[in-house]
Tab-separated table of C-alpha atoms and ligand atoms in Angstrom:
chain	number	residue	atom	x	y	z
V	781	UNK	CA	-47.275	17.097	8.079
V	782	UNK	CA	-48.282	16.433	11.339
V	783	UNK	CA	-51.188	18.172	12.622
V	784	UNK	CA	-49.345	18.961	16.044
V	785	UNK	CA	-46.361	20.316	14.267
V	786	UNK	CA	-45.454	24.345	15.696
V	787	UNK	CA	-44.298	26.055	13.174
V	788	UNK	CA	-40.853	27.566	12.457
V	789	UNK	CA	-40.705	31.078	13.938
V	790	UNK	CA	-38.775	33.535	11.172
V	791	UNK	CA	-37.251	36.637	12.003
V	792	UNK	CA	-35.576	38.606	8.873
V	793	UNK	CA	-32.873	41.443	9.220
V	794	UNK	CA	-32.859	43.727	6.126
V	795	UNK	CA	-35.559	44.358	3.680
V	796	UNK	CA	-34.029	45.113	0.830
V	797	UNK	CA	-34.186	43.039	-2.628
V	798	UNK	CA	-33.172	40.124	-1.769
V	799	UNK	CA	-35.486	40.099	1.874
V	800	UNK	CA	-38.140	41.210	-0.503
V	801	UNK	CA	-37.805	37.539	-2.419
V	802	UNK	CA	-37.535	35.817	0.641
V	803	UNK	CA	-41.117	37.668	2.291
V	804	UNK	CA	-42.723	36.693	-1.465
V	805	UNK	CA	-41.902	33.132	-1.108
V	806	UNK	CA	-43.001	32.575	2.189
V	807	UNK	CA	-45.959	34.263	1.488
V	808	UNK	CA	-47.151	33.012	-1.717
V	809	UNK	CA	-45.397	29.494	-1.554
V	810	UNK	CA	-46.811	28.802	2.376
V	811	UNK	CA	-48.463	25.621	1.297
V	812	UNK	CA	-45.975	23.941	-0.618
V	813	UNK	CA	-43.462	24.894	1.627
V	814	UNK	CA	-45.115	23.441	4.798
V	815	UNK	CA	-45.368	20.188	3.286
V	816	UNK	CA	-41.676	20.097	2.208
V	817	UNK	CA	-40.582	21.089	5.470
V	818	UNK	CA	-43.339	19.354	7.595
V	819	UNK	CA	-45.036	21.985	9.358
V	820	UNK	CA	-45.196	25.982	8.608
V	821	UNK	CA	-42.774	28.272	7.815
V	822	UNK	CA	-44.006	31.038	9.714
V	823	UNK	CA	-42.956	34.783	9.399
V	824	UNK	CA	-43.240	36.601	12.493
V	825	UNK	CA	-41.180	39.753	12.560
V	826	UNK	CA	-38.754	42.240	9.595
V	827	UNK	CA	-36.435	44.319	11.350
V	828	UNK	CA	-35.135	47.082	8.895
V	829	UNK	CA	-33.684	50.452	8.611
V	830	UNK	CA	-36.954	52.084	7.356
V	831	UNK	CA	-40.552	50.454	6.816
V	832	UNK	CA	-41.138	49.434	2.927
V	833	UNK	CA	-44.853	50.041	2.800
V	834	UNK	CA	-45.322	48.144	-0.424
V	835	UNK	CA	-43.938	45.062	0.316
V	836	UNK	CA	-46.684	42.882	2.470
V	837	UNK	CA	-45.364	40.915	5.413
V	838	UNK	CA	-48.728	38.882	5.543
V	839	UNK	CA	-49.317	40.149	9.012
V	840	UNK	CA	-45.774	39.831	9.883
V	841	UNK	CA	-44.885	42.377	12.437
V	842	UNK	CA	-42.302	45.623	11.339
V	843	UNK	CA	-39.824	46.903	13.546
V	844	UNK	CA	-36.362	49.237	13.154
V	845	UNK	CA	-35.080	47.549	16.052
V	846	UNK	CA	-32.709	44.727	15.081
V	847	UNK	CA	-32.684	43.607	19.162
V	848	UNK	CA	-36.406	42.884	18.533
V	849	UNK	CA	-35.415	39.657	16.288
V	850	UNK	CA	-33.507	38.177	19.652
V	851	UNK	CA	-36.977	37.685	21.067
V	852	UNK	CA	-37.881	34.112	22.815
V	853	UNK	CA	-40.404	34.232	19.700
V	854	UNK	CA	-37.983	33.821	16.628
V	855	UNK	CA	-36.096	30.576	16.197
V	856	UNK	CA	-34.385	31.784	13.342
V	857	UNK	CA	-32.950	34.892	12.423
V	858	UNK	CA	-32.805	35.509	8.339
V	859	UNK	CA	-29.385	38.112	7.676
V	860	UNK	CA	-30.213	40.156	4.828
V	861	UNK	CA	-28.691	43.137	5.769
V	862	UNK	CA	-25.568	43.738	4.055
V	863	UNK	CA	-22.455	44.903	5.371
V	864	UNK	CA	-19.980	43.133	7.601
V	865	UNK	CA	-19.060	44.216	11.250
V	866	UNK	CA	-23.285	44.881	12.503
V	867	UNK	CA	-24.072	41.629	10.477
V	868	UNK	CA	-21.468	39.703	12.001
V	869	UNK	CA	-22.772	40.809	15.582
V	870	UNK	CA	-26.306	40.425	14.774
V	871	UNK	CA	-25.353	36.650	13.458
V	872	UNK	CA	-23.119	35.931	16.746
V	873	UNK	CA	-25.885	37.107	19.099
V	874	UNK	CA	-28.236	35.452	17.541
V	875	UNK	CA	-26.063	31.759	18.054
V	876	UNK	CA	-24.900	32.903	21.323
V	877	UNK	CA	-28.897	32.850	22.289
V	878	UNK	CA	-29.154	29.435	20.573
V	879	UNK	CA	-31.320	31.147	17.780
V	880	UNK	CA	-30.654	28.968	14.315
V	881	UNK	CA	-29.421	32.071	11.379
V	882	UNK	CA	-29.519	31.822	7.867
V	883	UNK	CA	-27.461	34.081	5.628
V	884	UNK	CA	-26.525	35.425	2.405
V	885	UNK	CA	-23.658	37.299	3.606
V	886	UNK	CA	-20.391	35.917	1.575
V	887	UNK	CA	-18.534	38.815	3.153
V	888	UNK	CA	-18.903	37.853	6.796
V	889	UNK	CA	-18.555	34.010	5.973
V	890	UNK	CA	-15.464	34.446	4.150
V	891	UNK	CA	-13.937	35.932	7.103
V	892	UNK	CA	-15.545	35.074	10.242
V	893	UNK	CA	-16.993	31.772	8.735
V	894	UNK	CA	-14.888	29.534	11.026
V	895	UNK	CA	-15.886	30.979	14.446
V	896	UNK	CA	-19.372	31.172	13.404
V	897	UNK	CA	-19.640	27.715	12.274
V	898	UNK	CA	-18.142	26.864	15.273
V	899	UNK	CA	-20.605	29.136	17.475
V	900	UNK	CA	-23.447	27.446	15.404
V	901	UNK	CA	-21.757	23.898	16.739
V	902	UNK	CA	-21.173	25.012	20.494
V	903	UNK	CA	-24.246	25.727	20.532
V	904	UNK	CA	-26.214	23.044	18.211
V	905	UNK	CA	-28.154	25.357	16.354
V	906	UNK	CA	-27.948	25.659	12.680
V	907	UNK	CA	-26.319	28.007	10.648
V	908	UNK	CA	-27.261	28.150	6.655
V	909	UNK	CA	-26.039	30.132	3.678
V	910	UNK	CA	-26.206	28.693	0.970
V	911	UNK	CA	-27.159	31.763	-0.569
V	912	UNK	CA	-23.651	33.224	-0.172
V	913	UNK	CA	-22.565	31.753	-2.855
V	914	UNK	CA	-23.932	31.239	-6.461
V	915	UNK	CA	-27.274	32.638	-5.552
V	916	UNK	CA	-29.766	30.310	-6.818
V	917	UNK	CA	-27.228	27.127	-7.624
V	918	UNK	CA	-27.444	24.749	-4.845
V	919	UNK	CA	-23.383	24.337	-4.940
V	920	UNK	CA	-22.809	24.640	-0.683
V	921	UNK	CA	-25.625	21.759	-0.576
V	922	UNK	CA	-23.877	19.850	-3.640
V	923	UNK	CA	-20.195	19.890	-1.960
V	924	UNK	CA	-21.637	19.129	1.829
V	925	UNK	CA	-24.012	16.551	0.752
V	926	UNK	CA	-24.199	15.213	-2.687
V	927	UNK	CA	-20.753	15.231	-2.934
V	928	UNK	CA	-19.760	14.253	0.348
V	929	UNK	CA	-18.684	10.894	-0.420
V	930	UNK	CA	-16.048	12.381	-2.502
V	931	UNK	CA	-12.672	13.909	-2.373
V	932	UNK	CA	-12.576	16.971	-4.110
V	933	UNK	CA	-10.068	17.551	-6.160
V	934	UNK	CA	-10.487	21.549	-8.078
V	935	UNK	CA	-13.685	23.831	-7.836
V	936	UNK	CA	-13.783	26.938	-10.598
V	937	UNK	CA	-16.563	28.580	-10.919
V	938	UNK	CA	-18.064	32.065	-12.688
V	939	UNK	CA	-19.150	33.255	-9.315
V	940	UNK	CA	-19.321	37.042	-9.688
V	941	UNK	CA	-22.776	37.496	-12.353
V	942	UNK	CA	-21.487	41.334	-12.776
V	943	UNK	CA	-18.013	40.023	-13.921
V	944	UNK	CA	-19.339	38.207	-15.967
V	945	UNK	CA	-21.985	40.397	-17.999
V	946	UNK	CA	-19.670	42.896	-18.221
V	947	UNK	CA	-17.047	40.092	-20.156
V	948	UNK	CA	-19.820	39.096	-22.082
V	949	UNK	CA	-21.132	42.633	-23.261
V	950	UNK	CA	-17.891	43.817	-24.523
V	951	UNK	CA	-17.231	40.422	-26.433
V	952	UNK	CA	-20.130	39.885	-27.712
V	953	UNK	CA	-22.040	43.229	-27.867
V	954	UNK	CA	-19.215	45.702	-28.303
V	955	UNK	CA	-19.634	47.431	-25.371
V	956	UNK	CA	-17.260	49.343	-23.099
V	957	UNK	CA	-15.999	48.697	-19.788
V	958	UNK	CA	-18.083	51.371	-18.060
V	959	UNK	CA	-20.945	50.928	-20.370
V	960	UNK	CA	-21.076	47.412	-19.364
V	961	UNK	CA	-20.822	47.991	-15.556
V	962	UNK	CA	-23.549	50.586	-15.795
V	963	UNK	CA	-25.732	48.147	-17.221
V	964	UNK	CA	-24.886	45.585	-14.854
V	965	UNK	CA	-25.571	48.209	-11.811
V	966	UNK	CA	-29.000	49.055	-13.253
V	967	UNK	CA	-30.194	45.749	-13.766
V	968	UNK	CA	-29.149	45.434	-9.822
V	969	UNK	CA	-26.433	42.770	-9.866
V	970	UNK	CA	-23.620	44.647	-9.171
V	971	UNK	CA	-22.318	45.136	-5.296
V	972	UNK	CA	-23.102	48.436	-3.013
V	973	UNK	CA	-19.356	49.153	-4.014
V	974	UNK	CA	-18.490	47.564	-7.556
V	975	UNK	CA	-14.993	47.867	-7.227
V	976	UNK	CA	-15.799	44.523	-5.216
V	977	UNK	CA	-17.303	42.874	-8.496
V	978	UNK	CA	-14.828	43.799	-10.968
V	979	UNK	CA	-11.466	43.803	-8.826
V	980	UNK	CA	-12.328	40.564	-7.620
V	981	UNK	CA	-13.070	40.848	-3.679
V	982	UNK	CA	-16.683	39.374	-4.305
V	983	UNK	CA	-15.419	36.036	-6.224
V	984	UNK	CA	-13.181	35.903	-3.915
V	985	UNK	CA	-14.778	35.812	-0.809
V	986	UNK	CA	-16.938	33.205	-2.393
V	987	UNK	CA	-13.966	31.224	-2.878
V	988	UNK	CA	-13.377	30.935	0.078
V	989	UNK	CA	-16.618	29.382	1.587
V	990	UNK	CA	-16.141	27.316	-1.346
V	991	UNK	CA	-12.803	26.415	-0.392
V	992	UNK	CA	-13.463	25.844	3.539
V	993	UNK	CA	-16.105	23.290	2.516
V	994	UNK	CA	-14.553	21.436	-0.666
V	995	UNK	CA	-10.654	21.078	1.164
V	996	UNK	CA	-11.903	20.934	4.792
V	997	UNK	CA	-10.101	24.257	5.876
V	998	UNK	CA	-10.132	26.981	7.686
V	999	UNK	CA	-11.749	30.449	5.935
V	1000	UNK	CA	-9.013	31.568	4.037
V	1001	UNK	CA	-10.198	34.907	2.398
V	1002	UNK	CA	-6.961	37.050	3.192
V	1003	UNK	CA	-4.900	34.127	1.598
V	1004	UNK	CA	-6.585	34.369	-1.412
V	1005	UNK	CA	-5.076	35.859	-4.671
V	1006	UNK	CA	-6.985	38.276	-6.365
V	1007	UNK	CA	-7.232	40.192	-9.668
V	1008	UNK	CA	-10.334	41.406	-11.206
V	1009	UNK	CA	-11.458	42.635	-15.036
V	1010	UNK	CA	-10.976	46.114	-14.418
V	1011	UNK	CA	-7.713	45.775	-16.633
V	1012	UNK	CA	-9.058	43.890	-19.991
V	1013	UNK	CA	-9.323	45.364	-22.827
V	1014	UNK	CA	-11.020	44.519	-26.066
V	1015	UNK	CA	-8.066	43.598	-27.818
V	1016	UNK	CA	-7.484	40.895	-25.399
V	1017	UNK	CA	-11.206	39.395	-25.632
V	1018	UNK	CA	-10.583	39.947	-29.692
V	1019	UNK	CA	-7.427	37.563	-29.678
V	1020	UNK	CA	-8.214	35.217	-26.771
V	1021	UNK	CA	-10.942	34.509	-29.773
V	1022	UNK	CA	-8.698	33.925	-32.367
V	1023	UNK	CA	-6.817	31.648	-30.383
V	1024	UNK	CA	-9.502	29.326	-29.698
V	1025	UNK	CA	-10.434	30.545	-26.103
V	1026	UNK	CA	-13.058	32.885	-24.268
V	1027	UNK	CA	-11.957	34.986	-21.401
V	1028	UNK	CA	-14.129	34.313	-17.768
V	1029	UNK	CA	-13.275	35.878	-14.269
V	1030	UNK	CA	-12.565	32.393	-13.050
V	1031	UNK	CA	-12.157	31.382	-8.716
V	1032	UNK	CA	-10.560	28.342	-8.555
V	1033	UNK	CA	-9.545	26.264	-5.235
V	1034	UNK	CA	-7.011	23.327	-6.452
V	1035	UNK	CA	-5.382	20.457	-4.109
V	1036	UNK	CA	-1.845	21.268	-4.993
V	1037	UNK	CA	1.447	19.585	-3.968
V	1038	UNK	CA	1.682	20.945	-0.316
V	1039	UNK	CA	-1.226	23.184	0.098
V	1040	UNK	CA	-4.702	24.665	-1.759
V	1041	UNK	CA	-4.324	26.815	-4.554
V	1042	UNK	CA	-6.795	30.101	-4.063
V	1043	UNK	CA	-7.178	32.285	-6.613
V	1044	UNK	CA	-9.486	34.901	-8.880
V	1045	UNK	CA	-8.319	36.015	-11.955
V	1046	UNK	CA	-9.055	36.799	-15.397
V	1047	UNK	CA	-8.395	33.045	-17.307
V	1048	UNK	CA	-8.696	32.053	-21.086
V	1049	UNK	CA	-10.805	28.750	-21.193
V	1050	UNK	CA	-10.850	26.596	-24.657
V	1051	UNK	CA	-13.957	27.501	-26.413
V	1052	UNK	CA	-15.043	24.273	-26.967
V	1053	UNK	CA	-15.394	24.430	-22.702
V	1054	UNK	CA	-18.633	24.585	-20.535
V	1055	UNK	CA	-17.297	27.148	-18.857
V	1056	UNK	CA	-16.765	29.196	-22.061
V	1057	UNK	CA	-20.405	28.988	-22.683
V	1058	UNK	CA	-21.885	30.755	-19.748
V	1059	UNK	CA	-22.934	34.215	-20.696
V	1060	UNK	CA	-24.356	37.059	-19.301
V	1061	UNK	CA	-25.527	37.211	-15.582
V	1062	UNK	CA	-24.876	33.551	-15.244
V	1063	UNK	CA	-22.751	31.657	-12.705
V	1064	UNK	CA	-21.426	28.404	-12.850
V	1065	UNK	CA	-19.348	26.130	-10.594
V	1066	UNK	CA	-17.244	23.093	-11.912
V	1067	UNK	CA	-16.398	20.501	-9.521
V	1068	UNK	CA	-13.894	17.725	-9.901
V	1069	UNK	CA	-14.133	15.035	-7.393
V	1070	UNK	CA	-11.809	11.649	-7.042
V	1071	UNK	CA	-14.428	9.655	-7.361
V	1072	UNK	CA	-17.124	11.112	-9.397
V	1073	UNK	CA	-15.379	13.382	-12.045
V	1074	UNK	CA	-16.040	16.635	-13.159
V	1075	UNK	CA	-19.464	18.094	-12.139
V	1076	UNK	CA	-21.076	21.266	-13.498
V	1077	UNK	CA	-23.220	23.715	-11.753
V	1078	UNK	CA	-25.276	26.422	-13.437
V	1079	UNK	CA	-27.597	28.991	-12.470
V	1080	UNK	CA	-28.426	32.814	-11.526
V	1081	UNK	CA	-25.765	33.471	-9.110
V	1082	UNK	CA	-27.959	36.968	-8.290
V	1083	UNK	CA	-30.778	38.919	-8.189
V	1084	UNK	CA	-33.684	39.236	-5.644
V	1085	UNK	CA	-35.587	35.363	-6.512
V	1086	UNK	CA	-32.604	32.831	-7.187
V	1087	UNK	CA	-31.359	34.648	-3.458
V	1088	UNK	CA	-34.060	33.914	-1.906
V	1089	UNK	CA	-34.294	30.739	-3.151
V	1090	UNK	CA	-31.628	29.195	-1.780
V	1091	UNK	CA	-32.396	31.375	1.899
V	1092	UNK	CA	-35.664	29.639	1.688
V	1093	UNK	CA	-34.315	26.238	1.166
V	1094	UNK	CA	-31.777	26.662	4.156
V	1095	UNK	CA	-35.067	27.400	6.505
V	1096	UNK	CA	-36.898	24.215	5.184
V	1097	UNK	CA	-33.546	22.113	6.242
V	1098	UNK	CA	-33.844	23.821	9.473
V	1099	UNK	CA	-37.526	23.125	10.039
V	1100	UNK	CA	-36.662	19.565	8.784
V	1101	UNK	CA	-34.199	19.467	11.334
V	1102	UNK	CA	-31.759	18.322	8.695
V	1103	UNK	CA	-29.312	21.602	8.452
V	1104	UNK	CA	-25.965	21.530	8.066
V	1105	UNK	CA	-23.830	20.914	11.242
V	1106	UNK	CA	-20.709	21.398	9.987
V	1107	UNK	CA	-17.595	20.831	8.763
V	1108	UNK	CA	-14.819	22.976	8.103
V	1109	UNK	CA	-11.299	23.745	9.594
V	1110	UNK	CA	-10.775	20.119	10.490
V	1111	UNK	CA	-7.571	20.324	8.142
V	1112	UNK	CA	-4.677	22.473	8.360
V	1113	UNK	CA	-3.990	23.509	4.771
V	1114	UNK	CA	-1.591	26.077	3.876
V	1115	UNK	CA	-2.754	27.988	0.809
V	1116	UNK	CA	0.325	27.919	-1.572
V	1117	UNK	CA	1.438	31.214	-3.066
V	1118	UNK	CA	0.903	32.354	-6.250
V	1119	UNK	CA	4.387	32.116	-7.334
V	1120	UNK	CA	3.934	28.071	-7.215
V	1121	UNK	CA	0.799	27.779	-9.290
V	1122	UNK	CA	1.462	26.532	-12.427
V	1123	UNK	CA	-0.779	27.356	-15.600
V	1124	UNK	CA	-0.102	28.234	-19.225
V	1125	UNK	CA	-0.079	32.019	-20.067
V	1126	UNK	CA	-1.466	34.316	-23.010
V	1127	UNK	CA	0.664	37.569	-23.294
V	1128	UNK	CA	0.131	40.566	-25.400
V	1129	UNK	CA	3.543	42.179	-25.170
V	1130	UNK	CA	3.273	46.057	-27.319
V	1131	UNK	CA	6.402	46.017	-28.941
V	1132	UNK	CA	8.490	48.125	-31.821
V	1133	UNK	CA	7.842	47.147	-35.148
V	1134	UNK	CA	11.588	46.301	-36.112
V	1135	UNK	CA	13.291	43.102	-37.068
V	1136	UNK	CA	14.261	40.219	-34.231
V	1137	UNK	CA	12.103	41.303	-31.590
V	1138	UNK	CA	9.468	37.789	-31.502
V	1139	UNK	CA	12.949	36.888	-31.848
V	1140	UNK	CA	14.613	38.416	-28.872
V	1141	UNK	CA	11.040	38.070	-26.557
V	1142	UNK	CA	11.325	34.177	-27.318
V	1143	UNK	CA	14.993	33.963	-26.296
V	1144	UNK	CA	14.231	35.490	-23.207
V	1145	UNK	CA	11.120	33.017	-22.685
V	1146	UNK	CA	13.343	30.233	-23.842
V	1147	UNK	CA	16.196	31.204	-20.971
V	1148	UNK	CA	13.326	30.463	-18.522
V	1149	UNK	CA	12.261	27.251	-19.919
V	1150	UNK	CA	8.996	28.969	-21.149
V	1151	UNK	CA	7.897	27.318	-24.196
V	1152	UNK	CA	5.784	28.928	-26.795
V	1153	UNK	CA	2.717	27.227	-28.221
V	1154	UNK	CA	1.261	29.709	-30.182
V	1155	UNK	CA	1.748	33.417	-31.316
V	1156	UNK	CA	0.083	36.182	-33.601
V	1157	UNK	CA	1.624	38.741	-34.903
V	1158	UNK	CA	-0.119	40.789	-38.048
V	1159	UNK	CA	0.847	42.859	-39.994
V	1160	UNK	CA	-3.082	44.817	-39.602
V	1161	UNK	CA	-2.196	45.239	-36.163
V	1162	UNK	CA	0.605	47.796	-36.926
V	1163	UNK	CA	-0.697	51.231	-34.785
V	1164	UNK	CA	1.419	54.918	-34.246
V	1165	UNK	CA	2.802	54.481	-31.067
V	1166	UNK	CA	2.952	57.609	-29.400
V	1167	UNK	CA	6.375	59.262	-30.521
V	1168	UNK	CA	5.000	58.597	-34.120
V	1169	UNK	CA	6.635	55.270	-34.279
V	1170	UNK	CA	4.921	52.519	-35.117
V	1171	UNK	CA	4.168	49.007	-32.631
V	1172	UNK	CA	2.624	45.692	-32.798
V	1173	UNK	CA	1.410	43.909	-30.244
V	1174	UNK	CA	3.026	40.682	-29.729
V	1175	UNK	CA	0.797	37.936	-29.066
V	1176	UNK	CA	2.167	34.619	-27.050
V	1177	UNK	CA	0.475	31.344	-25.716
V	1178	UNK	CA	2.658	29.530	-23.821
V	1179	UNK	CA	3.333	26.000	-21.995
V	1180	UNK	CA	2.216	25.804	-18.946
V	1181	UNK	CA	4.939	27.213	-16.392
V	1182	UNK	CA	5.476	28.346	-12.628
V	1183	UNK	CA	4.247	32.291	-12.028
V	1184	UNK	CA	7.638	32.697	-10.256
V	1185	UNK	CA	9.525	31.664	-13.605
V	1186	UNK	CA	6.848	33.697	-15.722
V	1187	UNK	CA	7.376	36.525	-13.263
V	1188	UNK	CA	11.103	36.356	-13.998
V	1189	UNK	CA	11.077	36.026	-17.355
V	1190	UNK	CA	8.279	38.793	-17.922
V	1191	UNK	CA	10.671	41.165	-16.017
V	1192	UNK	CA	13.212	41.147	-18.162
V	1193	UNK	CA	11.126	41.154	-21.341
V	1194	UNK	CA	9.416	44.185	-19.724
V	1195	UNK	CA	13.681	45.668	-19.679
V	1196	UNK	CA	13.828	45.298	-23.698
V	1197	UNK	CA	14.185	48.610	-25.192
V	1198	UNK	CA	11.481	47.292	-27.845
V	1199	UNK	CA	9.391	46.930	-25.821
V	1200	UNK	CA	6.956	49.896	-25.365
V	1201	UNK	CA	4.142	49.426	-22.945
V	1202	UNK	CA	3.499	47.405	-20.173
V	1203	UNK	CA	2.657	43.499	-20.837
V	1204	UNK	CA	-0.824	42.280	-20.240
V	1205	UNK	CA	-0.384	38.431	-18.908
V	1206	UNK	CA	-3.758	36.295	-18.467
V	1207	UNK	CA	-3.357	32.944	-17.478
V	1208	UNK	CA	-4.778	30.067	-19.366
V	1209	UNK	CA	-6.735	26.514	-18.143
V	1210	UNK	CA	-7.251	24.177	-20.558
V	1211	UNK	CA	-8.480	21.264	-18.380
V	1212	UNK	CA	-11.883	22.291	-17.420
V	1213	UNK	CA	-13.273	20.276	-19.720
E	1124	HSE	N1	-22.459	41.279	-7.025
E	1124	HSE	C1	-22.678	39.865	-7.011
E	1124	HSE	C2	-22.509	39.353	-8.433
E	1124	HSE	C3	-24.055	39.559	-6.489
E	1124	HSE	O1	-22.428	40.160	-9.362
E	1124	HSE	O2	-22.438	38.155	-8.626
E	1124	HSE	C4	-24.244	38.140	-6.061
E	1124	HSE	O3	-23.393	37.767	-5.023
């Protein structure tokens, strides 16, 4: 470090958990982190809603007036504070008076992430947020830099920790649904609103950074199609393990024929998979590029440290002078719609126990050029259906086919008289290997 060096001036907005990581490294860290950035990090301001008394600044100064971090005294402004309309205002201000930010906010990015970007470029200061995705894996870094070279062909990734736990507990612990997503909210993972985590909107605004950066596009969140976990059942994790596969909440950006694919759905992976093996909290992020292969990422994707590692790292880069100046939007890709993604399906169909219905359910699969690879149908599984009769639930793995045909096909199956519930239909990916 030079001894002339001024250091980099930090203001943060929000002091909640993840600010709270951020204020610990700087503080504890300084040394280390001066070196790798050559010259100080320096923490001069936290603008929040109400003072934290218990968390020490180290002499930083405490205001509730965000307008205090657009001071001639703060190069950078740190977004921690949640939400999306204030912290997309506090983020544009802050470019608009050529102050550098550095965010966590997947929400805003996923939506605004093209005219911010762009903001940041008009205006050659440096916008970071690489925690908005993954938390502590370095996966924005991997796909602008040490992937760079390559043209990427599919990211998936387990990219919503709560999602995940909650998959995990009731496989492999027995738990419920709620259960699960209590735990997950007490342990602090879980978003402000958890509908976000387990229908899907968190993984999939993720996506959609991920997809900006990896295919060159605009941010695509509203084109993104999205189904969350709220809808498994146990059953469905019981057979998906007889079969040979383990149900994840997958995100998964493919270069298709004509367009991205963009979607976030519940997926059966083969268990022999990587993917299959993340448990818990965990995220991971696959990456499949022309030249280099398949790539794996894994790490905490939340909670208050891996955060604020990665916010930490982005205001190194900045001091360095190295930060991303970016590099999205540069391609017009449409984002194809669900109906022409092709994957193999698993389908529990709850039918009457009575002679020639696999029968009739694989005619009607057949007429669609759906081929069947596997079934299970046991006699165990025999339950009173509720007018006293008795059902099975059919159990299919099929070929991989277009939704639109599976749609079709599904429709009419859903028609049979024998049939006496609604199908459950997860789709399966068997190449993420
Ligand atoms: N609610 C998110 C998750 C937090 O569960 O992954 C990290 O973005």
């Amino acid at each position: 470090m030079r001894a002339d060096s001024k250091p980099l001036r930090i203001g943060i907005a929000g002091l909640g958990t993840v600010a709270g990581g951020v204020v610990a490294l700087l503080r504890n860290n300084a040394d280390a982190l001066a070196r790798r950035a050559g010259r100080p990090l320096s923490l001069v301001r936290v603008a929040s809603r109400s003072p934290k008394p218990e968390v020490d600044l180290n002499g930083a100064a405490f205001t509730t007036d965000l307008n205090a971090l657009h001071e001639p005294d703060i190069d950078v402004v740190v977004e921690l504070i949640g939400g999306e309309d204030r912290a997309a205002e506090l983020m544009r201000r802050a470019l608009q008076g050529r102050q550098a930010v550095v965010t966590a906010n997947k929400a805003v990015l996923a939506r605004h992430g093209g005219e911010l970007l762009g903001l940041a470029q008009t205006q050659g200061v440096a916008l970071g947020f690489e925690a908005a995705v993954a938390g502590g894996i370095p996966v924005i870094g991997a796909l602008t830099r040490g992937l760079a070279a390559n043209r990427v062909q599919m990211v998936a990734g387990i990219i919503n920790g709560t999602s995940n736990y909650i998959l995990t507990a009731m496989s492999q612990h027995g738990a419920s649904f709620q259960a699960a997503l209590s735990q997950a909210q007490a342990q602090g993972f879980a978003e402000a609103d958890p509908t976000y985590d387990v229908e899907g909107t968190d993984a999939a605004h993720k996506l959609a950074i991920l997809a900006a950066l990896a295919f060159d596009m605009d941010f695509r969140f509203a084109a993104v199609y999205t189904e969350g976990i709220s809808g498994i059942t146990k059953e469905d994790l019981g057979y998906a393990e007889e079969l040979g596969y383990r149900l994840k909440h997958l995100a998964i950006a493919r270069q298709g024929e004509g367009g991205v694919e963009a979607r976030v759905h519940p997926t059966l992976v083969p268990e022999s998979s990587l993917l299959a093996g993340v448990s818990g909290v965990m995220n991971a992020v696959w990456i499949d590029g022309e030249g280099i292969g398949p790539t794996l990422y894994y790490g905490a994707g939340a909670g208050a440290m891996p955060t604020a590692s990665a916010v930490v790292a982005d205001l190194i880069a900045i001091a360095r002078g190295d930060a991303l100046a970016c590099c999205t939007g540069a391609k017009q890709q449409a984002v194809l719609p669900i109906e022409r993604v092709v994957s193999a399906f698993y389908l529990r169909i709850p039918s009457r126990d009575a002679p020639g219905v696999f029968a009739e359910v694989a005619a009607v699969l057949g007429r669609h050029g759906i081929s069947i690879e596997g079934a299970i149908q046991r006699q165990g599984a025999v339950r009173s259906g509720d007018g006293g009769e008795s059902w099975v639930p059919i159990i299919i793995l099929t070929a991989p086919v277009a939704e639109g045909a599976m749609a079709a096909a599904l429709q009419q199956v859903q028609e049979m008289p024998e049939v006496v519930g609604d199908i459950t239909r997860i789709r399966v990916e068997r190449g993420l290997t």
